[in-house]
XYZ file of C-alpha atoms in Angstrom:
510
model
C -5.284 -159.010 41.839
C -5.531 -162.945 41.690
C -7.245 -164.279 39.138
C -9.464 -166.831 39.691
C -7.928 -169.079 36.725
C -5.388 -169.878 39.272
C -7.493 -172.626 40.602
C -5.583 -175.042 39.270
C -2.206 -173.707 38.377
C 0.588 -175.890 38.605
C 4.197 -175.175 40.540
C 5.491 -172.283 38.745
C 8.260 -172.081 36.437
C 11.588 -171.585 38.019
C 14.344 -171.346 35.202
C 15.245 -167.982 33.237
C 14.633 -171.186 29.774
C 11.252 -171.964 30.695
C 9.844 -169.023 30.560
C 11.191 -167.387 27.302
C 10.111 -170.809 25.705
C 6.481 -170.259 27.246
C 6.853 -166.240 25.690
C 7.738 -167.432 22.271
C 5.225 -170.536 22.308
C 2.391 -168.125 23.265
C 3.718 -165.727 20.493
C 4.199 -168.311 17.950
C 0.793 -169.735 18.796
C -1.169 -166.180 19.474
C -4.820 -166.681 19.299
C -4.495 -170.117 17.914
C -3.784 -171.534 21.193
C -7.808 -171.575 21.881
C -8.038 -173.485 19.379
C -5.232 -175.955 19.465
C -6.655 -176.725 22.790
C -10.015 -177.903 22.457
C -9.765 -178.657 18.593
C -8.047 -182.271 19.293
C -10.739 -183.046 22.332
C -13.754 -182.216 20.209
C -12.307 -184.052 16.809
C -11.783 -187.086 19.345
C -15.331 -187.021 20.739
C -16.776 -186.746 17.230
C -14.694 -189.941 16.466
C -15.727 -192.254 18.985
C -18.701 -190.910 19.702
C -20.724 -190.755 16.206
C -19.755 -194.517 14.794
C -22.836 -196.520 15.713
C -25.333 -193.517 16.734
C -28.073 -195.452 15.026
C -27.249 -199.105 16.145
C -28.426 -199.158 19.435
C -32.509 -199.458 19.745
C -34.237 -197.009 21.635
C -35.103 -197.856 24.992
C -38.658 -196.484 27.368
C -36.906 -192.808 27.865
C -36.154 -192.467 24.879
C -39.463 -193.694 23.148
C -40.916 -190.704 25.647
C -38.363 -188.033 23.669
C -39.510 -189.471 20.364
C -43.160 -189.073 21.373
C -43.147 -186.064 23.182
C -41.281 -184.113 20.140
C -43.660 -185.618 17.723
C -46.293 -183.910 19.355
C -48.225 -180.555 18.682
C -47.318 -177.582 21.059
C -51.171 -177.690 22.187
C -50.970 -181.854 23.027
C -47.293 -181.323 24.372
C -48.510 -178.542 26.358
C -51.095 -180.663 27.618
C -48.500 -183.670 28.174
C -45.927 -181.379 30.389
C -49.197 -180.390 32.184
C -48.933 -183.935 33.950
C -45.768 -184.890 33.643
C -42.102 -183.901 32.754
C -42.525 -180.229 32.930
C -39.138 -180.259 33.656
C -38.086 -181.940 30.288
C -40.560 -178.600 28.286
C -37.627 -176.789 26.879
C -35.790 -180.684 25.492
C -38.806 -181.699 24.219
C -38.912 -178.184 22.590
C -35.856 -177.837 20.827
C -36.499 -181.717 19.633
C -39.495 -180.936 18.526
C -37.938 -178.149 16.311
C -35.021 -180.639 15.388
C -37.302 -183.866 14.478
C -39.260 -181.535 12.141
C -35.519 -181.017 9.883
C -33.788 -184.151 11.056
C -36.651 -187.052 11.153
C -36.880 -189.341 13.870
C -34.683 -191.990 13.448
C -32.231 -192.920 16.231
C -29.300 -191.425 14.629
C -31.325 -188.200 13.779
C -32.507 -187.990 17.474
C -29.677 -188.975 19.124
C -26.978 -186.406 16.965
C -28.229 -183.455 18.904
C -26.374 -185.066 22.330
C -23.711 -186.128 20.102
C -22.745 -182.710 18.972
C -23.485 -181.558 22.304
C -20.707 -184.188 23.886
C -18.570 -182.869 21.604
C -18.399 -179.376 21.850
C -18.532 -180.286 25.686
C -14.965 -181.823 25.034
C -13.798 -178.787 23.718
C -15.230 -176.646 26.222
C -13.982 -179.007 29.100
C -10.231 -177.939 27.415
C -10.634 -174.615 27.379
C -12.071 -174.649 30.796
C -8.799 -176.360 32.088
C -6.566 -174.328 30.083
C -8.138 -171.340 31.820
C -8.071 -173.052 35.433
C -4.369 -174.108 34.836
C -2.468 -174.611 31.772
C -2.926 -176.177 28.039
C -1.422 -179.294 29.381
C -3.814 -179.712 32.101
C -7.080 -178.194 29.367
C -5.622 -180.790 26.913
C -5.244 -183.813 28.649
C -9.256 -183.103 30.808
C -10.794 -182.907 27.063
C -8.978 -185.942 25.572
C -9.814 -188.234 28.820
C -13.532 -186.839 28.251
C -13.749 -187.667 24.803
C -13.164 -191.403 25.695
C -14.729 -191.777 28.579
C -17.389 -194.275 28.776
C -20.339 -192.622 29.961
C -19.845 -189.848 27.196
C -20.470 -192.379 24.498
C -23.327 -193.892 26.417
C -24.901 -190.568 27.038
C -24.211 -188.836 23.505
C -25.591 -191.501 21.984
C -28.677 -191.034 23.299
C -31.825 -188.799 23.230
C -32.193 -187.402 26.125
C -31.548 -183.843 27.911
C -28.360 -185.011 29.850
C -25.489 -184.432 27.578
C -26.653 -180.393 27.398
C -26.416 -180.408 30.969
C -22.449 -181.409 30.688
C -22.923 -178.674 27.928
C -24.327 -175.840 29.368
C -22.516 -176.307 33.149
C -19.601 -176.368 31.239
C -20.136 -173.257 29.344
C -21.648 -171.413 32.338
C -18.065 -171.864 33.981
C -16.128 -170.772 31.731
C -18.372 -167.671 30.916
C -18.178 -167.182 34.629
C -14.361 -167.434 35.239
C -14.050 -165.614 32.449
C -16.121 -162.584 33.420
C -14.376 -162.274 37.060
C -11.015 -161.785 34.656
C -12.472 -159.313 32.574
C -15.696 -158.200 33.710
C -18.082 -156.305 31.501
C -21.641 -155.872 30.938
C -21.868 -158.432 28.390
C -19.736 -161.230 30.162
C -21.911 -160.906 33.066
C -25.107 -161.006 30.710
C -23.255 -164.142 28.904
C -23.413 -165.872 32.479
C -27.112 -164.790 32.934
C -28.059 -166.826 30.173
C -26.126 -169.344 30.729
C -27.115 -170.153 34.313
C -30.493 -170.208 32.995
C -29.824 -172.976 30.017
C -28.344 -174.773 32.413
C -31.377 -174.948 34.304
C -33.201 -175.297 31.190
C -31.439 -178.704 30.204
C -31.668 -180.136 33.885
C -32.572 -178.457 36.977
C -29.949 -180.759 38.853
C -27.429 -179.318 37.199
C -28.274 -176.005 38.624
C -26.234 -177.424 41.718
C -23.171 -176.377 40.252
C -24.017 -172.884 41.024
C -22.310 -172.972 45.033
C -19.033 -173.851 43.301
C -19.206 -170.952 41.115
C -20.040 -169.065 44.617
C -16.381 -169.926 45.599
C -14.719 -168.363 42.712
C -16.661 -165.421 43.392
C -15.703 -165.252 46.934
C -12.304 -165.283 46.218
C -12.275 -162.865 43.882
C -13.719 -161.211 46.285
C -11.412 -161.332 48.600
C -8.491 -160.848 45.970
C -9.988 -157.225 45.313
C -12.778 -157.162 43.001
C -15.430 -154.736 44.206
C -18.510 -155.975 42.229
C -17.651 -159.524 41.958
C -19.973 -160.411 44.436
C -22.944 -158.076 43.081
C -22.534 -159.063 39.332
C -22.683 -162.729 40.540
C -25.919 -162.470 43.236
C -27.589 -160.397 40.264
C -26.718 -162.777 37.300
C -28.332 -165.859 39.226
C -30.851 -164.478 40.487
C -31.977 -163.585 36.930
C -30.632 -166.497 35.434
C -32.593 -168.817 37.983
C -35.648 -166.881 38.451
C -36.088 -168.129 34.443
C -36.408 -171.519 35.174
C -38.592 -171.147 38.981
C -42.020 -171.312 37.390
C -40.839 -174.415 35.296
C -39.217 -176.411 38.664
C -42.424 -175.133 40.813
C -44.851 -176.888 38.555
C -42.233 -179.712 38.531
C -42.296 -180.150 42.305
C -46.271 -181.381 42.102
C -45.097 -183.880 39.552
C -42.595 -185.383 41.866
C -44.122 -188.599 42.238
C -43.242 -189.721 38.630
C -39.702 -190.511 40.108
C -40.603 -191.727 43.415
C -39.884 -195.142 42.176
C -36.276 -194.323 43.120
C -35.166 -194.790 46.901
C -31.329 -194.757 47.078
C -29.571 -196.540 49.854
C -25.727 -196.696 50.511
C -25.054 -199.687 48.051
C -25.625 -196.997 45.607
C -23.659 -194.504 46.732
C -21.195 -197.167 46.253
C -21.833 -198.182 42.809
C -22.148 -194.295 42.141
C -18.741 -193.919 40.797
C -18.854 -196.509 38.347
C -21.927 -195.674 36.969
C -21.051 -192.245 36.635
C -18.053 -193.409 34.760
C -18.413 -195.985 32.650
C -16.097 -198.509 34.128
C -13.998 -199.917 36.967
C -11.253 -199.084 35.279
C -12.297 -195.193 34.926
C -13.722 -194.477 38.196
C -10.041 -196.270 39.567
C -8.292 -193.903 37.256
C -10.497 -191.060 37.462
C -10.834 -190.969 41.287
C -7.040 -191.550 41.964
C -5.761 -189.235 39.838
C -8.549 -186.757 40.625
C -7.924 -187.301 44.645
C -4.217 -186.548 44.110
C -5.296 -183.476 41.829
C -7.576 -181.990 44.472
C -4.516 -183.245 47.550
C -1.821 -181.350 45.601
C -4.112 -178.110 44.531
C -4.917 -177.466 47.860
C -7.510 -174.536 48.462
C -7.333 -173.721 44.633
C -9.011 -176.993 44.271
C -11.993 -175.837 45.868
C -13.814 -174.908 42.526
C -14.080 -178.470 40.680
C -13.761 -180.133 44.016
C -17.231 -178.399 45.106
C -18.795 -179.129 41.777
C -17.358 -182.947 42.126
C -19.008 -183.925 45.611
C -21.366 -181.436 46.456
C -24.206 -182.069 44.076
C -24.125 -186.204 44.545
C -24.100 -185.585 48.562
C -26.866 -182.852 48.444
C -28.980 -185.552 46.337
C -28.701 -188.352 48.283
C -29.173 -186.885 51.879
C -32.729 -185.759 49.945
C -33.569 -188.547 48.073
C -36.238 -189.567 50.498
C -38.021 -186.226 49.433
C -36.766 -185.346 46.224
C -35.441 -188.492 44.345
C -32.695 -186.882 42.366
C -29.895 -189.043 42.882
C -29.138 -190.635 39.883
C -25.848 -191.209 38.238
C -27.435 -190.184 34.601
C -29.053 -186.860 36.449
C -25.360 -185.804 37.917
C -23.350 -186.726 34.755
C -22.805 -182.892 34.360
C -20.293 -183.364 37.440
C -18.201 -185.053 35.316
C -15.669 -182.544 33.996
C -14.690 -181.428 37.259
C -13.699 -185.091 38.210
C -11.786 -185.172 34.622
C -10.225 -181.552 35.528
C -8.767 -182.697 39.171
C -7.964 -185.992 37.175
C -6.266 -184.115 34.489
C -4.534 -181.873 36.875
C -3.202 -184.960 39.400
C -1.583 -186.358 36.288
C -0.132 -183.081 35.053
C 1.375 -182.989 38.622
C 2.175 -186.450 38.352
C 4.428 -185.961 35.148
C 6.329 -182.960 36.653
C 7.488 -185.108 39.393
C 8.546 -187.690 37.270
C 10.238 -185.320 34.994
C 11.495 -182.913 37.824
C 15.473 -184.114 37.673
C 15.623 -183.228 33.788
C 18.452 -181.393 33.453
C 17.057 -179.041 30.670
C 13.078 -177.568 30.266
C 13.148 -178.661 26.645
C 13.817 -182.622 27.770
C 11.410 -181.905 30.933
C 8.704 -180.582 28.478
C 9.469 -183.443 25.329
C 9.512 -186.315 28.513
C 6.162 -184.899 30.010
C 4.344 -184.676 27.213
C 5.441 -188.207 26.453
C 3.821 -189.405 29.965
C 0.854 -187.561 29.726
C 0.464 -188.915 25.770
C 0.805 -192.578 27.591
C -1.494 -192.279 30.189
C -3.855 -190.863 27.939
C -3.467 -193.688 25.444
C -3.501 -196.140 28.300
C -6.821 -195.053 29.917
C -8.393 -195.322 26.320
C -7.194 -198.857 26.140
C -8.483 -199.697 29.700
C -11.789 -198.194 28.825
C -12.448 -199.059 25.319
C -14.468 -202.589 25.663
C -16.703 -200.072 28.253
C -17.071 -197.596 25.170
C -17.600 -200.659 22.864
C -20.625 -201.703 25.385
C -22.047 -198.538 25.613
C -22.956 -198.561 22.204
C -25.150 -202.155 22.422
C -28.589 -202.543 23.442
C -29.456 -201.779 26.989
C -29.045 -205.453 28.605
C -32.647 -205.073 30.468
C -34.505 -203.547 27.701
C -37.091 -205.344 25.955
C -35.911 -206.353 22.000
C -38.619 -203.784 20.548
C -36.926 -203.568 17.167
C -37.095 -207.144 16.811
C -41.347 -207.451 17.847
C -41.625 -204.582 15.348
C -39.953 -206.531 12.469
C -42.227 -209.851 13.273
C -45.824 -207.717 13.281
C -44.562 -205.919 10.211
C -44.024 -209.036 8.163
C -46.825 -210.765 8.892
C -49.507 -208.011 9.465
C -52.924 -208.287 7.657
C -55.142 -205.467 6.988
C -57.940 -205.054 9.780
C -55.509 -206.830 12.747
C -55.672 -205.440 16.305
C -52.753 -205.344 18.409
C -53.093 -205.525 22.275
C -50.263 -204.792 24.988
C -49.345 -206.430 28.279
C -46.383 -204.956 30.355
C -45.093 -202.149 32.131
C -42.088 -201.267 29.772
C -44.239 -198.428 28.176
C -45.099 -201.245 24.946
C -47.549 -198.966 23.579
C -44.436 -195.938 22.287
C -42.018 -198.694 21.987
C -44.494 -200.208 19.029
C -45.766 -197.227 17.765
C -42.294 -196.327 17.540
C -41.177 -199.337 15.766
C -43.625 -199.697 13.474
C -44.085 -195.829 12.369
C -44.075 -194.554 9.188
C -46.347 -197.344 7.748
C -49.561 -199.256 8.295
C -49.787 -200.489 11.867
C -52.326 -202.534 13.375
C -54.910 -200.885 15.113
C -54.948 -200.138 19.015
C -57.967 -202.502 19.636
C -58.091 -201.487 23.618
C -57.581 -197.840 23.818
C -60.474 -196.053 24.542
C -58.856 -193.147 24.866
C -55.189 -192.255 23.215
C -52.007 -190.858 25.070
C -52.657 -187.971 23.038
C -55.835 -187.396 24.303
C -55.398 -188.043 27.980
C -52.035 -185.771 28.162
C -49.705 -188.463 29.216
C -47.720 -191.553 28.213
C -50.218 -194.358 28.563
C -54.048 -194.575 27.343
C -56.551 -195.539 29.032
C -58.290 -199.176 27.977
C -61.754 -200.253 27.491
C -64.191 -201.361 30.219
C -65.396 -203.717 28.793
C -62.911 -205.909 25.855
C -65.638 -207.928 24.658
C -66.955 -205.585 23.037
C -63.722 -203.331 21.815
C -62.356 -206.760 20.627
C -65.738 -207.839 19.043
C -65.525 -208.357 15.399
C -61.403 -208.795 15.165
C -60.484 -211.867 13.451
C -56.609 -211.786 14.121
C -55.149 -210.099 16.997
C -51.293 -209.431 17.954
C -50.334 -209.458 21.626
C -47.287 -207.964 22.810
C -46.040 -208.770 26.169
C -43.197 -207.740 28.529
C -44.760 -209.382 31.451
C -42.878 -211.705 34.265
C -43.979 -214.903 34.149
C -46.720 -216.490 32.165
C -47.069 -214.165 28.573
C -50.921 -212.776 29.727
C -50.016 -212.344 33.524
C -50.204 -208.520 33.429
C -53.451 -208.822 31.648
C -56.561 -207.300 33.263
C -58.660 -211.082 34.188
C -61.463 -209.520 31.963
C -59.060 -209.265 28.833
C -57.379 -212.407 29.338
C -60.930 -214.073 29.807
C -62.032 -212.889 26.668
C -58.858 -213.915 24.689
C -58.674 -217.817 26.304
C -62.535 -218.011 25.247
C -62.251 -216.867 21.308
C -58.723 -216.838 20.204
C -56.117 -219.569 19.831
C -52.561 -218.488 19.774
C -51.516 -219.638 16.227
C -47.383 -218.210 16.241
C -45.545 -217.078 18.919
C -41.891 -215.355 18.510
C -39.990 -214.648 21.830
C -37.002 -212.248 22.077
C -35.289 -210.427 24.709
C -37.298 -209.415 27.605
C -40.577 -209.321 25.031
C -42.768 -211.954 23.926
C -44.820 -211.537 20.522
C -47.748 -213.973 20.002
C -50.648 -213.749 16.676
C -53.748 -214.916 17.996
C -56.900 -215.752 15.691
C -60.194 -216.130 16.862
C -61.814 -219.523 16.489
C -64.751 -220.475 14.254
């Protein structure tokens, strides 16, 4: 029977040398191989992924992880009861985590670190099992430096478990069509449904699974088929009540209309970089040219899920770059693959295997070195403040200087200024949320909900702190009846401005 591994497989071996050097390698390396694979990938993704973790300010998703894992399971019950029911399990485990780790960037941000990581690894022993070490090696090394792997481990939010768990539910897959058992097949249950749990886009790399299956099927394994059906329909049927509730709260992303310019800008997003998508995509087209039908597998899980989002974007709204980053490792697999190819051609006319092997290894090390040079001021940028994002760190600083007790603070904007602050200035005295009738907390959601009338709620505060992220003038977003109230009884007395966010202390006049 064919194994589905062969996916990938390079042109065999055709000399009597190569293959008793591939017998005594896999002797000498036995069951270390596994790990001499994905050990060098995950080390690397540790490396360049951890310096900085803490650096980089939050921006308005991630103020939303911070405050939905803060919360009780009653108010984040309440909270995934009008929005992001689809983000319950996250919000869950970081929940769980904040409670050990604190809630500091680093703290919440090392959970898609370590997740990046082991995604490296994974990524190498996924290739290894598709094709060969080489091909395993050189996917989880070009992962580990890959832009959008910095720029997504360091951050906290559910899309570096996605990579994770699509990862793992391939292998676990590929692995139980080679030796099915009860408990591979019962691995791959669970694993469908983390994927799902982590991001229900990801579930879209299900139909490329469907083709391994199929041709295992066809390469004689009798339950191949039935194993699979059963194994997603459990795995899936986990995670319907969660994306059936999630389909009312659609409109929370409607804000996001694709057209074609995107689809163009899709591959650099999705990669960091000019210079990686170039690299990426080339090598990947000539991995997917030269692998033929055996390409089918990462090829599927490559283009399918970006085409089946956009055509329903108008409905659905899913296609975003950071929402399909789990397609990732198949690019890097058909990438990895083209330039394994690649190096056998180049090395072909060696006279012996030992100087074919020491040149190709050689190549590969290069263009693995020289795509980490290309892409390293995109790794270096991926680790700065978001260029859009309001400087939140920096307001937070200038009201905790100069805060008296009894001031109010007051919000204009539509950057979500009320977490941002309350992130920034947590774990200390803060001023006091003059306007909010009614908390976050209490209403179930991100925002409060203001006074009617701010005469009154402001009535009695001598010094007040507004912080705006408005277009424009510094009160334009203000409701007329707040702004009235401010012009007739407070003079603006300082007024700091920083990126994208404007800080002014007003004090009422005498």
């Amino acid at each position: 029977m064919t194994s589905p591994s062969a996916a990938l497989a390079g042109p065999p071996r055709d000399t009597a040398a190569d293959t008793a050097d591939a017998t005594r390698g896999a002797v000498r390396g036995g069951r270390r191989v596994p790990l001499l694979v994905s050990g060098p990938p995950t080390v690397l993704a540790l490396a360049v992924v951890l310096p900085g973790i803490g650096h980089r300010q939050l921006w308005r998703d991630e103020h939303a992880t911070w405050w939905a894992s803060t919360l009780s399971y009653p108010d984040l019950g309440r909270l995934t009861g009008h929005i992001d029911v689809v983000l319950t399990p996250f919000y869950v485990v970081m929940h769980l985590w904040t409670a050990l780790a604190g809630t500091s960037p680093a703290a919440l941000r090392l959970p898609g670190a370590l997740a990046m990581a082991a995604s490296a690894g994974l990524l190498a022993l996924l290739g290894r099992q598709l094709s060969d070490a080489r091909t395993g090696l050189v996917a989880g090394l070009l992962f580990a430096v890959l832009p959008t792997v910095t720029r997504y481990g360091q951050e906290a939010r559910p899309y570096a478990f996605a990579v994770l768990f699509a990862l793992l539910a391939t292998l676990v897959l590929l692995r139980a069509l080679d030796r099915p058992s009860l408990g591979s097949w019962t691995l791959y249950t669970l694993a469908v449904a983390l994927t799902g749990f982590s991001h229900l886009v990801a579930l879209s790399v299900l139909p490329a699974h469907a083709v391994a299956v199929v041709r295992a099927r066809r390469a004689g394994d009798p339950i191949a088929h039935w194993a699979f059906g059963c194994a997603t329909v459990l795995g899936t049927s986990a995670v319907v009540p969660m994306a059936t509730e999630g389909a009312g709260q659609v409109q929370q992303i409607a804000w996001n209309n694709p057209v074609l310019s995107d689809l163009g800008e899709y591959p650099v997003e999705l990669l960091g970089s000019w210079s990686a998508a170039v690299a990426v995509m080339t090598l990947g087209a000539v991995g997917l040219l030269t692998a033929g039908r055996r390409g089918a597998v990462p090829g599927l899980w490559a283009l399918l899920p970006p085409v089946l989002t956009f055509v329903t974007s108008d409905r659905l709204h899913l296609f975003l770059p950071r929402y399909l980053l789990f397609t990732v490792p198949a690019w890097l697999l058909l990438a990895a693959a083209g330039a394994v190819r690649c190096a056998d051609v180049v090395t072909g006319t060696a006279r012996t295997g030992r100087r074919r092997r020491v040149t190709g290894a050689l190549l590969l090390t290069g263009a693995v070195a020289g795509f980490a040079v290309q892409v390293w001021p995109a790794v270096l940028a991926a680790r700065q403040d978001l260029p859009d994002e309001p400087d939140f760190a920096g307001a937070g600083r200038v009201v905790r200087a100069a805060q008296h007790p009894g001031d109010g603070i007051l919000y204009s904007g539509v950057f979500g200024e009320r977490k941002a602050m309350a992130y920034e200035l947590r774990g200390g005295t803060r001023p006091d949320d003059v306007l909010a009738r009614r908390t976050a907390r209490q209403t179930g959601s991100y925002a409060a909900v203001e006074c009617d009338v701010p005469a009154d709620c402001l009535s009695g505060r001598r010094r007040l702190w507004l912080v705006s992220t408005g277009p424009g003038a510094t009160r334009t977003p203000l409701r007329a009846s707040t702004a009235a109230v401010l012009e007739g009884r407070y003079t603006v007395v300082r007024t700091e401005r920083l990126r994208h966010v404007t800080v002014q202390l007003l004090e009422r006049r005498r």
